[in-house]
Short mmCIF file of C-alpha atoms in Angstrom, two decimals:
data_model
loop_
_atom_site.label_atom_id
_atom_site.label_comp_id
_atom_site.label_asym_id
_atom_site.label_seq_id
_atom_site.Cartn_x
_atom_site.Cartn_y
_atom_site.Cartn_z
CA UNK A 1330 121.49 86.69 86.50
CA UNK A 1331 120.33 82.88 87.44
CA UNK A 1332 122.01 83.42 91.27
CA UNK A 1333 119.67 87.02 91.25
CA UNK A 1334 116.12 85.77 89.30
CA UNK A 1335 116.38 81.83 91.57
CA UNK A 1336 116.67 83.73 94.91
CA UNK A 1337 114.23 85.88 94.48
CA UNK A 1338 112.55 82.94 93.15
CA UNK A 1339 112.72 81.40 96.19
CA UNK A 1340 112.02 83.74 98.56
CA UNK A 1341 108.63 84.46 96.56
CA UNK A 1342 107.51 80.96 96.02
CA UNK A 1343 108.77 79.35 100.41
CA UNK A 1344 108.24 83.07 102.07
CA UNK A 1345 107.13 81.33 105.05
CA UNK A 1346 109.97 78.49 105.09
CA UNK A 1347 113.08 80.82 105.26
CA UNK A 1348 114.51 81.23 108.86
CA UNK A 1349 115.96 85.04 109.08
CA UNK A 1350 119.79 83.26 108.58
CA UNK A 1351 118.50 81.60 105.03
CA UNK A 1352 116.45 84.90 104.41
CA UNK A 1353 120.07 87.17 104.61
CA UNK A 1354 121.73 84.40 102.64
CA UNK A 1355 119.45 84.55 99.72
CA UNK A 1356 119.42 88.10 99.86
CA UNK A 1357 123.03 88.84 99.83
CA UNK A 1358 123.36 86.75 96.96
CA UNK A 1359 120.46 88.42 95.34
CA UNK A 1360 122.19 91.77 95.71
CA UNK A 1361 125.41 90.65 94.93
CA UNK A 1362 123.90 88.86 91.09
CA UNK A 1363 121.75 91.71 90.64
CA UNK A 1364 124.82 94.78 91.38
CA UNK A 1365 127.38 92.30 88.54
CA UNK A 1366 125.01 92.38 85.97
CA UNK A 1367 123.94 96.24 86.49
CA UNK A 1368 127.01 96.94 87.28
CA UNK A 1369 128.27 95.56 83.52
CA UNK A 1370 128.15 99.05 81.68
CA UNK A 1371 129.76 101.31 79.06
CA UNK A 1372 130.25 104.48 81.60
CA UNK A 1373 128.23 107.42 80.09
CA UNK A 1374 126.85 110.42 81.91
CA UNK A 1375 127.09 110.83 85.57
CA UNK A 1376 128.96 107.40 85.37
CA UNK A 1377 131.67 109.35 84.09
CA UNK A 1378 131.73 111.74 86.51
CA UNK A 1379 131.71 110.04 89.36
CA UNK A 1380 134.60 108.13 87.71
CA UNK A 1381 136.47 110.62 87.54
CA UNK A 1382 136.24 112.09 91.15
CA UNK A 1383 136.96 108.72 92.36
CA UNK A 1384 140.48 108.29 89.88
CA UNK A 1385 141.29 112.32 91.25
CA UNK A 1386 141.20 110.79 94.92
CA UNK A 1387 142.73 107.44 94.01
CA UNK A 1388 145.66 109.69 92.43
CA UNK A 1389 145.76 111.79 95.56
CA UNK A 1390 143.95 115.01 94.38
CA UNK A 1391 141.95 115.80 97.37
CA UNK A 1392 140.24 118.92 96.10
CA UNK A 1393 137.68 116.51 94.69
CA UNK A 1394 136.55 115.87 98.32
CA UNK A 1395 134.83 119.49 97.35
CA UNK A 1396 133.71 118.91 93.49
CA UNK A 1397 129.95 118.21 94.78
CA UNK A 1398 127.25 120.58 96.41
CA UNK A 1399 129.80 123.70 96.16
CA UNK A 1400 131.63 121.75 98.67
CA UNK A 1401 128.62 120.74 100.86
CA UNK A 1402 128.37 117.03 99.70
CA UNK A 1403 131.22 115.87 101.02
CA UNK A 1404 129.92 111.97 101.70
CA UNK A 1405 129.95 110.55 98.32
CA UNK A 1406 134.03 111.80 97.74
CA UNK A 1407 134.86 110.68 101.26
CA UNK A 1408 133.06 106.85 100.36
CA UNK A 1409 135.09 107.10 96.92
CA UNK A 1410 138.43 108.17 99.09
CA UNK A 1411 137.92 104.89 101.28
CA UNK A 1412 137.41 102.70 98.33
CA UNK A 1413 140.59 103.87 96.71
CA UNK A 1414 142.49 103.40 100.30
CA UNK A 1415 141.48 100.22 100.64
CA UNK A 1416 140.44 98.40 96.97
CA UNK A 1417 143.05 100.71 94.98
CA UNK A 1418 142.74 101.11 90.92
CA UNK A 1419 139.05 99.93 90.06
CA UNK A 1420 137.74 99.53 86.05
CA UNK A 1421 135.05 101.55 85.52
CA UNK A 1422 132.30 98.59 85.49
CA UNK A 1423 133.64 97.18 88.96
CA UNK A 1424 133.55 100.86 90.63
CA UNK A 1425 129.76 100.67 89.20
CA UNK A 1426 128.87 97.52 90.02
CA UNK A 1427 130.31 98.18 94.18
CA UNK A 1428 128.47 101.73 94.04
CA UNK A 1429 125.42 99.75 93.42
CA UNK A 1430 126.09 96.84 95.71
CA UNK A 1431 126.52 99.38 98.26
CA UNK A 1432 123.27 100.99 98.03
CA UNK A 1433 121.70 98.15 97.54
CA UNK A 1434 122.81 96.75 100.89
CA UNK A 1435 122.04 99.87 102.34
CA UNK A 1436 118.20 99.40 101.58
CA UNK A 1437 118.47 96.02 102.84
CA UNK A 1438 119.69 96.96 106.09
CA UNK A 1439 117.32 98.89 106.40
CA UNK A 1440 114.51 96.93 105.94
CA UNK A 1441 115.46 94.03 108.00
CA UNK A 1442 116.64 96.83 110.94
CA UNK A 1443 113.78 99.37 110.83
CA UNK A 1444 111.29 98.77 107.76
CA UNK A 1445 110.45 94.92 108.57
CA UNK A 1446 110.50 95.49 112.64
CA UNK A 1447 106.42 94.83 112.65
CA UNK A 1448 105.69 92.50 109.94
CA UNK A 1449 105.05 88.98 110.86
CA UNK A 1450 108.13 86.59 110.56
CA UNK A 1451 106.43 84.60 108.02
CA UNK A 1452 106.07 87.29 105.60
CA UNK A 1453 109.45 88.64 105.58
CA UNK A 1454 111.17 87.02 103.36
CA UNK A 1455 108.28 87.80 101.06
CA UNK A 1456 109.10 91.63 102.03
CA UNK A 1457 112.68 91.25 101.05
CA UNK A 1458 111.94 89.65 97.58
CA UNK A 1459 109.47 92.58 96.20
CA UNK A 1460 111.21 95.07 97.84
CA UNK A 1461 115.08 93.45 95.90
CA UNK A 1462 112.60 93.48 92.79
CA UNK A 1463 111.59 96.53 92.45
CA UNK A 1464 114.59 98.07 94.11
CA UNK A 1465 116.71 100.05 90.64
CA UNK A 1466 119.74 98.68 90.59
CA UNK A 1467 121.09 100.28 87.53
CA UNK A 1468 119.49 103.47 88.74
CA UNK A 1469 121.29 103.29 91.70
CA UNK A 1470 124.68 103.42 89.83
CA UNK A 1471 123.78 106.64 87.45
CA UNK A 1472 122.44 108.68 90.09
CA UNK A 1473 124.90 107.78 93.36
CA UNK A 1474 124.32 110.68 95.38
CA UNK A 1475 120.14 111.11 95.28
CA UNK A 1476 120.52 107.21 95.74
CA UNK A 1477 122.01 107.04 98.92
CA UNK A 1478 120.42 110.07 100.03
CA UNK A 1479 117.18 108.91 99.86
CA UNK A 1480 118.25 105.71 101.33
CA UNK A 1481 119.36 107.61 104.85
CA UNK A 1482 116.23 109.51 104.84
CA UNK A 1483 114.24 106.47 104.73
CA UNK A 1484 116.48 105.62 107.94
CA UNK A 1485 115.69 108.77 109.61
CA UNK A 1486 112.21 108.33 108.47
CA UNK A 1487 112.43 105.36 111.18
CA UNK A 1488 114.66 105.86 113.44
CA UNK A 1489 112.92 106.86 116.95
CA UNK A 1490 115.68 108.12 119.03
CA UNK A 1491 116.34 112.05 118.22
CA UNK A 1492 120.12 112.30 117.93
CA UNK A 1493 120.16 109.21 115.63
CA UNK A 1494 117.18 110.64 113.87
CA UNK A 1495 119.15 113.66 113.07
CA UNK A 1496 122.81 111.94 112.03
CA UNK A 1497 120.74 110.34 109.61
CA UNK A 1498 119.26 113.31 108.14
CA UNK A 1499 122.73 115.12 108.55
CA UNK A 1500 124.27 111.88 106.57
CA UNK A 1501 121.28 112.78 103.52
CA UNK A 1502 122.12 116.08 103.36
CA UNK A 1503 125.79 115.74 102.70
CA UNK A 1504 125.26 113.41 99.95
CA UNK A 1505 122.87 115.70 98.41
CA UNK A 1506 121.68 119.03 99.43
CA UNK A 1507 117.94 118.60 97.78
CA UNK A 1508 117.41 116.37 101.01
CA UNK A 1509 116.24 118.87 103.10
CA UNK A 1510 113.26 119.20 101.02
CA UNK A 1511 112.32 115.81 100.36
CA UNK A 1512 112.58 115.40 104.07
CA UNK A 1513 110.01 118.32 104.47
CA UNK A 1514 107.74 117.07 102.04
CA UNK A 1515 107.63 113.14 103.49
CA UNK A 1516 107.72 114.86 107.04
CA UNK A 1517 104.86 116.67 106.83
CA UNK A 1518 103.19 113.51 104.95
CA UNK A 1519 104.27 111.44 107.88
CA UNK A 1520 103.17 113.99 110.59
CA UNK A 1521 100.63 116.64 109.12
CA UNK A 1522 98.82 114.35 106.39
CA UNK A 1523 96.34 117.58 105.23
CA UNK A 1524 99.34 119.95 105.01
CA UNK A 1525 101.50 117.49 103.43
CA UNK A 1526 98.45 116.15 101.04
CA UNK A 1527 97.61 120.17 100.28
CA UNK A 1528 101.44 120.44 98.80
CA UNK A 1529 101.35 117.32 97.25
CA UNK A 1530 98.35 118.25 94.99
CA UNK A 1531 99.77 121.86 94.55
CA UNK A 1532 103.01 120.47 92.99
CA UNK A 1533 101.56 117.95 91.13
CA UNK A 1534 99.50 120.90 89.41
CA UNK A 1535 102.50 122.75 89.22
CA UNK A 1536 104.98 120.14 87.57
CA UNK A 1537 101.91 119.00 84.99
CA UNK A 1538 101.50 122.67 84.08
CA UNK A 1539 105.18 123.82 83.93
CA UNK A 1540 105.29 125.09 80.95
CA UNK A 1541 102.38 127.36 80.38
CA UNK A 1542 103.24 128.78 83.86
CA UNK A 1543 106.76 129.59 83.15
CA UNK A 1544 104.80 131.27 79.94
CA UNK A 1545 102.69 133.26 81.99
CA UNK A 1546 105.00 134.34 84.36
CA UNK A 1547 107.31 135.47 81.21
CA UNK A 1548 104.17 137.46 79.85
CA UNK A 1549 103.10 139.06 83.04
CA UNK A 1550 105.63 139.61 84.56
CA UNK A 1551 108.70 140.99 82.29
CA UNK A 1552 110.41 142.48 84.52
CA UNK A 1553 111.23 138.94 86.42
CA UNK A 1554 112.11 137.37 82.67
CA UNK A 1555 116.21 137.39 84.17
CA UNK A 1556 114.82 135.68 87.07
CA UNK A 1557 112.71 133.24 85.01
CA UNK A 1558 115.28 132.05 82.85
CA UNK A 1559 117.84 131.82 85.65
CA UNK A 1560 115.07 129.31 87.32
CA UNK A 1561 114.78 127.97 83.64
CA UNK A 1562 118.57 127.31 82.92
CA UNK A 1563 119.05 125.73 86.30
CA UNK A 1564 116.49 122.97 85.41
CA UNK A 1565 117.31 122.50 82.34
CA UNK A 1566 119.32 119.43 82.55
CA UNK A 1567 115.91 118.13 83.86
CA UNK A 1568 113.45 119.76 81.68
CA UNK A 1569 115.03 119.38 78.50
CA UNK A 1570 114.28 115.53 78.36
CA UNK A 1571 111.49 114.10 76.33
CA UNK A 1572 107.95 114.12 78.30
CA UNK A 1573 106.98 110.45 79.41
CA UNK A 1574 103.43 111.37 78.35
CA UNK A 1575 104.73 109.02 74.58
CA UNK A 1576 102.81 106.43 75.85
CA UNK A 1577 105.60 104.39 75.89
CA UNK A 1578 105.65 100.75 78.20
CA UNK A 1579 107.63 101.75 80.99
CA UNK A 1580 105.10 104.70 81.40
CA UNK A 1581 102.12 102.56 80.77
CA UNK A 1582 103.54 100.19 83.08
CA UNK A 1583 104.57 102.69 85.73
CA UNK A 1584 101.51 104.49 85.70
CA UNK A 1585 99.02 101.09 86.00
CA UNK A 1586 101.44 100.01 88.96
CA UNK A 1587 101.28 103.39 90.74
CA UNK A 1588 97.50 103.55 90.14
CA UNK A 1589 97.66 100.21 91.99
CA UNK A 1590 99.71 100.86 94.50
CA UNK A 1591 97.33 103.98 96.06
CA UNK A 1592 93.94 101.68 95.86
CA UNK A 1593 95.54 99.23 97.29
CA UNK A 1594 97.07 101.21 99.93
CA UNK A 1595 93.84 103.26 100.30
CA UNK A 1596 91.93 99.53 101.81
CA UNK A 1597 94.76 97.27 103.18
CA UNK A 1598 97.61 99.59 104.48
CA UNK A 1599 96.86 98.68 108.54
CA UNK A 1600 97.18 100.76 111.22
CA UNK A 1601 100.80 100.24 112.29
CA UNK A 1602 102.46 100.92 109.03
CA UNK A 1603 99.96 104.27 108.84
CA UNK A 1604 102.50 106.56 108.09
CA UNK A 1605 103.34 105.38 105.33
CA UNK A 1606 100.28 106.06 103.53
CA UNK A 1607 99.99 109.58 102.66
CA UNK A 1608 103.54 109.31 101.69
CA UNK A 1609 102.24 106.46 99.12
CA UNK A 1610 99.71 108.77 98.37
CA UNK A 1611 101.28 112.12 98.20
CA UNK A 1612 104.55 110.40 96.33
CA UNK A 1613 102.18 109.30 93.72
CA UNK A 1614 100.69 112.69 93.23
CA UNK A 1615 104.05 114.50 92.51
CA UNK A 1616 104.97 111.58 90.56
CA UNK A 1617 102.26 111.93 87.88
CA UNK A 1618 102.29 115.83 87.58
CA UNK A 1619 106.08 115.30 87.50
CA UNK A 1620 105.63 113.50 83.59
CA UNK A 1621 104.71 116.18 82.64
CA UNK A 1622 107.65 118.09 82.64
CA UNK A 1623 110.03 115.32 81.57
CA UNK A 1624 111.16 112.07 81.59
CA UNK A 1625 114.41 113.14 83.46
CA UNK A 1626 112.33 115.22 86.26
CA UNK A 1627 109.89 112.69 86.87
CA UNK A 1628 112.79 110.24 87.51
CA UNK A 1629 114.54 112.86 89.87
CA UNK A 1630 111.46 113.65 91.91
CA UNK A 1631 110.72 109.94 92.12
CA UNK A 1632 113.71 108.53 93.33
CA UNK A 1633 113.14 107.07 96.84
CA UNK A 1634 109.59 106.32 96.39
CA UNK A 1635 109.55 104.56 92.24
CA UNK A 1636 113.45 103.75 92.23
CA UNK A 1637 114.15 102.56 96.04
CA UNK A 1638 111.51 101.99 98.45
CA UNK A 1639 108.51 100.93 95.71
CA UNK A 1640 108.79 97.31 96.44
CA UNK A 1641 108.35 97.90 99.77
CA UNK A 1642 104.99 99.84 99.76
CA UNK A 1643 103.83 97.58 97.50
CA UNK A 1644 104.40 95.18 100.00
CA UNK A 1645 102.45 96.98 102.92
CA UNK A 1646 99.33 97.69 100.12
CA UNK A 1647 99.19 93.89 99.46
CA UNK A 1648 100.26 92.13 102.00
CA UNK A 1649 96.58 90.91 103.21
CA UNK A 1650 96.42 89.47 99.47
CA UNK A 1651 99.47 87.16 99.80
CA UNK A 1652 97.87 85.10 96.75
CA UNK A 1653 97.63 87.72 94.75
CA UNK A 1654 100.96 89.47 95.79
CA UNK A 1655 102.60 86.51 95.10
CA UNK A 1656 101.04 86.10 91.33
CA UNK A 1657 102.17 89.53 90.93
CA UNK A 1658 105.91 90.08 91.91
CA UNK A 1659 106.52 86.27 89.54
CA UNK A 1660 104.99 88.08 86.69
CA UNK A 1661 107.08 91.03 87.57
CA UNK A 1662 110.22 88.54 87.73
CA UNK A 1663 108.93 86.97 84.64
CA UNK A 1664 108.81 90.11 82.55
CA UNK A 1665 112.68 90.69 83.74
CA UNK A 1666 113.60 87.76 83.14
CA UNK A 1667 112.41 88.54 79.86
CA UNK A 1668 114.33 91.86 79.21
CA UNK A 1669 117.55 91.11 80.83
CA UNK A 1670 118.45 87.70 79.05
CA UNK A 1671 118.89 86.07 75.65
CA UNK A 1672 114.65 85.44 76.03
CA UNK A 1673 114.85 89.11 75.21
CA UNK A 1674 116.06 92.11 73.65
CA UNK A 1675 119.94 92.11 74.80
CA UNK A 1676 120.56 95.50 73.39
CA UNK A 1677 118.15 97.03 76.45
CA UNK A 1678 119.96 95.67 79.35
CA UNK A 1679 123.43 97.54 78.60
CA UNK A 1680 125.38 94.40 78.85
CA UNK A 1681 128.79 94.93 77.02
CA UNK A 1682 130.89 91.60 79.03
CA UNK A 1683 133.26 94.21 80.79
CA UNK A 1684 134.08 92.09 83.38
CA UNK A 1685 135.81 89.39 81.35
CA UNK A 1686 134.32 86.69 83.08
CA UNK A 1687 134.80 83.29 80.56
CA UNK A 1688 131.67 82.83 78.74
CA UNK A 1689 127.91 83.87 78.15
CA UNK A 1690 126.46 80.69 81.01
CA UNK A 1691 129.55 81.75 83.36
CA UNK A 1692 128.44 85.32 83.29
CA UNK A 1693 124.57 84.99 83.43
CA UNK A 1694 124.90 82.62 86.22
CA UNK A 1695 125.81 85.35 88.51
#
């Protein structure tokens, strides 16, 4: 926790000091504090499950190669079948904490390959730290395959040569199959702003409205009620969660920080990083009606733009404020500081000591 919170520290406070071989230093280390300590969990959930696909190919049972996607995403078994070639028998929190260290490196690949190719050398480092800050590590352990998913689209997303372009999306796909639409959605965003901005709003109306549309359509039209609840039972898993709309402080705090993000985005986001702004704005859009169905939803639909990539944009919306980036992303690092330490509430942070590492300072200091 002290290696992750002083590096990003660091690369906050002397942005402009770091030469790129410091920068991917600080960052690796970063990554590697912030995976341990994420990674440090009672397995619950999809945890579980990807577990268990991983000890079925470790113990040579290769039909799990086929347990995702109806046999479509293949790339999240075939990852699991290299780790167990070449790591063998795993506990539960190290598989975690390697998933996420993975992903996590992933992103930051990508952003000093592709994402960070046009930003002044002087601000990259600052880059890297909001981007590692907001970046969801624990997220990125419970929900694997959307995870690295979205983290291939956001290289296609980038990626200029065709052929490459399309591995990429190919690579997406096979880790989950809902990548083909997400890729639609932030194409058309990208490419055809007023088409993608006309969906945008249309879902968000959709999502904030579910439920008295799935009413109507079940009064109005009866003889579709076996289609409804088919449509019904496959979300339920994602509708059946509580509504974010409790007020609670993650919402409050999500909500100010996307509100934010699109004035922000709407003044400062220049010219070359263009493309990115309707996907700022149209992500936020779907994010908001998306509350209203659930908490788990919202969280689904916002997984490359809140859980990945919203560091980044944050970046490109403030980046002509340094000042006042800066002041930000420390309060941000104050605040988890705050929640992942003995300064706060313990309980939150899902720290049960798995890894067996001697001591409370030994552990933290990763």
């Amino acid at each position: 926790m002290i290696a992750s919170v002083t590096g990003l520290f660091f690369l906050i406070i002397f942005s402009s000091a770091f030469t790129k071989k410091s920068r991917v230093i600080i960052s690796l280390c970063v990554i590697l504090s912030s995976s341990i300590y994420n990674g440090d969990c009672i397995p619950h959930g999809d945890y579980v499950n990807y577990y268990r696909a991983y000890e079925k190919l470790l113990n040579n049972n290769f039909q799990a190669l086929f347990d995702y996607g109806a046999g479509l995403e293949m790339a999240l078994p075939l990852y699991y079948f290299i780790l167990s070639r070449f790591l063998g028998e795993l506990s539960s929190s190290t598989f975690i904490a390697i998933n996420i260290f993975t992903a996590a490196v992933l992103f930051y690949i990508w952003l000093e390959v592709y994402a960070m190719s046009h930003i002044a050398p002087k601000q990259q480092a600052l880059c890297v730290a909001v981007s590692l800050l907001f970046f969801h590590y624990w997220f990125a352990g419970l929900v694997m395959r959307q995870v690295f998913s979205s983290i291939f689209l956001l290289y296609a997303f980038t990626e200029k040569r065709l052929k490459v372009h399309l591995v990429y999306v190919a690579i997406a796909f096979m880790f989950h199959v809902t990548a083909l639409g997400f890729y639609l959605c932030y194409w058309l965003l990208m490419k055809k702003p007023k088409i993608g901005m006309t969906i945008s709003v249309l879902l968000m109306f959709v999502f904030y409205f579910f439920d008295e549309i799935i009413t109507f359509l079940w009064e109005f039209l009866p003889s579709y009620n076996m289609v409804i609840n088919a449509f019904r039972g496959k979300l339920y898993s994602y509708i059946s969660g509580a509504s974010l709309q409790g007020g609670s402080y993650i919402t409050l705090k999500n909500l100010l920080f996307t509100l934010m993000l699109m004035i922000f985005a709407y003044f400062y986001v220049n010219k070359i990083h263009k493309q990115w702004r309707y996907v700022i704005f149209g992500s936020i859009l779907v994010y908001w009606g998306s509350i209203g169905v659930s908490n788990h939803f919202s969280l689904r639909m916002s997984v490359l733009f809140m859980e990945i990539a919203f560091g980044y944009f944050m970046f490109l919306a403030l980046r002509k404020q340094p000042f006042l980036l800066q002041i930000f992303v420390l309060l941000v690092l104050l605040n988890l500081v705050s929640v992942k330490t003995y300064f706060g509430d313990i309980t939150n942070t899902r720290v049960y000591w798995n890894y067996d590492i001697a001591g409370p300072f030994f552990y933290f200091l990763f």
